Coordinates of C-alpha atoms in Angstrom, one line a residue:
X56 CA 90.1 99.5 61.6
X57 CA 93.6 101.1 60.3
X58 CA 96.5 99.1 61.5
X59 CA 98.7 102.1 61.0
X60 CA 99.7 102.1 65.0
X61 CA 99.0 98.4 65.6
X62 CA 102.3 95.9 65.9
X63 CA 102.0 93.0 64.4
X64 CA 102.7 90.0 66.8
X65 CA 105.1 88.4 64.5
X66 CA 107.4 91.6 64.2
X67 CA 107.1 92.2 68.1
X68 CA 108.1 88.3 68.4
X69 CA 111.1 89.1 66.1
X70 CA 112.3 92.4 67.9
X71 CA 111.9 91.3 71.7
X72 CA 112.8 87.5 71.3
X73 CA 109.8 86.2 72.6
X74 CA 108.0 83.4 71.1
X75 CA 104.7 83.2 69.7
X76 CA 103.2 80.7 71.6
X77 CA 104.2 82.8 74.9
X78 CA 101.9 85.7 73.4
X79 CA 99.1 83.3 72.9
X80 CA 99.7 82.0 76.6
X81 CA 99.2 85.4 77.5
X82 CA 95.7 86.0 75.8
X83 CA 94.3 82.6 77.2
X84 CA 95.0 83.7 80.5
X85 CA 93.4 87.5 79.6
X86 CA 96.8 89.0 80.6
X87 CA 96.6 90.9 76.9
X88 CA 94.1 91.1 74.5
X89 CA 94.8 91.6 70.4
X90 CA 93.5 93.1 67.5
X91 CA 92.8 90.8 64.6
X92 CA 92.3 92.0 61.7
X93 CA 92.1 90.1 58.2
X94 CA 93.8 86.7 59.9
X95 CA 96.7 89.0 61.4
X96 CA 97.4 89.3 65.1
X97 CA 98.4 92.6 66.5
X98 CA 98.8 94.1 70.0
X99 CA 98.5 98.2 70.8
X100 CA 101.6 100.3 71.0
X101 CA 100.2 100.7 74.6
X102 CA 100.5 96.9 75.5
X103 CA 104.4 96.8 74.0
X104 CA 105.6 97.4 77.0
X105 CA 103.5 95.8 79.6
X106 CA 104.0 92.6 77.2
X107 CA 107.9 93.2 77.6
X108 CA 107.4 93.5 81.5
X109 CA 105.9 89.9 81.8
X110 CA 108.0 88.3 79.3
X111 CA 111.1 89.5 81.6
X112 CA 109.1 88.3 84.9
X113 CA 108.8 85.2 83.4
X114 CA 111.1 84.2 81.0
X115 CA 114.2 85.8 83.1
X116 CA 113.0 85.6 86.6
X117 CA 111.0 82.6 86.4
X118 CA 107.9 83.1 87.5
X119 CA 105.0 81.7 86.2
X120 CA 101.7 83.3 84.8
X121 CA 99.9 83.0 88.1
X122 CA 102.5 84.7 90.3
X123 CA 102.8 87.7 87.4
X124 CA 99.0 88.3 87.8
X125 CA 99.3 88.4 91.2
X126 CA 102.3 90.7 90.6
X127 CA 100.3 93.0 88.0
X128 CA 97.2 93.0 90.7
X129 CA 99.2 94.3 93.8
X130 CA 100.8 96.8 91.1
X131 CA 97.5 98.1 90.5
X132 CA 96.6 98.2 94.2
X133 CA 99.3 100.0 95.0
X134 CA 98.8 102.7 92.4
X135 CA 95.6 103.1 93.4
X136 CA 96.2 103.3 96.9
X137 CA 98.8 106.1 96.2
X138 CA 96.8 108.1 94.2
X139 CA 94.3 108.1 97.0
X140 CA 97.0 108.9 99.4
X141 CA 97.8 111.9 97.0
X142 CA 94.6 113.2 96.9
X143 CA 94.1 113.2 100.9
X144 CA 97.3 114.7 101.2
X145 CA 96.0 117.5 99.2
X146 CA 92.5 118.0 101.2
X147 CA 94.6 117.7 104.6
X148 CA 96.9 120.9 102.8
X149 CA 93.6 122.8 102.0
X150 CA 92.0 122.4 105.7
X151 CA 95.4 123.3 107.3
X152 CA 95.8 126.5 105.2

């Protein structure tokens, strides 16, 4: 596997201030998952900012892994939910026309 659009952990660490052993808390808990590759950690340019997300929920608001899955669960419901609310709006617009 290239690594061309990967980010190595160690950089990401460097550029957001977060430490190391937060990113491995992360991927024991299955909030992330990484790319190794020759005994190098990476994350996806996707995950970047998710990552960022729960290191401000938890290192600047306090709140600890279980509350930010919690957080990240209801997020998803809620997308969800709209998305379906979308949809029925748009069959409620066809029947009316």
């Amino acid at each position: 596997m290239e690594t061309n659009n990967l980010i190595l952990i160690e950089h990401f660490c460097l550029q957001s201030e977060v430490d190391i052993a937060f990113i491995e808390t992360l991927l024991s808990h299955g909030l992330i998952e990484i790319v190794e590759i020759k005994n190098a950690k990476y994350i996806t340019p996707d995950q970047v900012k998710y990552v960022e997300e729960i290191a401000y929920m938890h290192l600047e608001l306090n709140i600890n892994l279980e509350g930010i899955e919690t957080i990240r669960h209801l997020l998803h419901q809620i997308c969800d939910l709209q998305q379906e609310l979308s949809l029925t709006k748009s069959k409620l617009k066809f029947f009316q026309d």
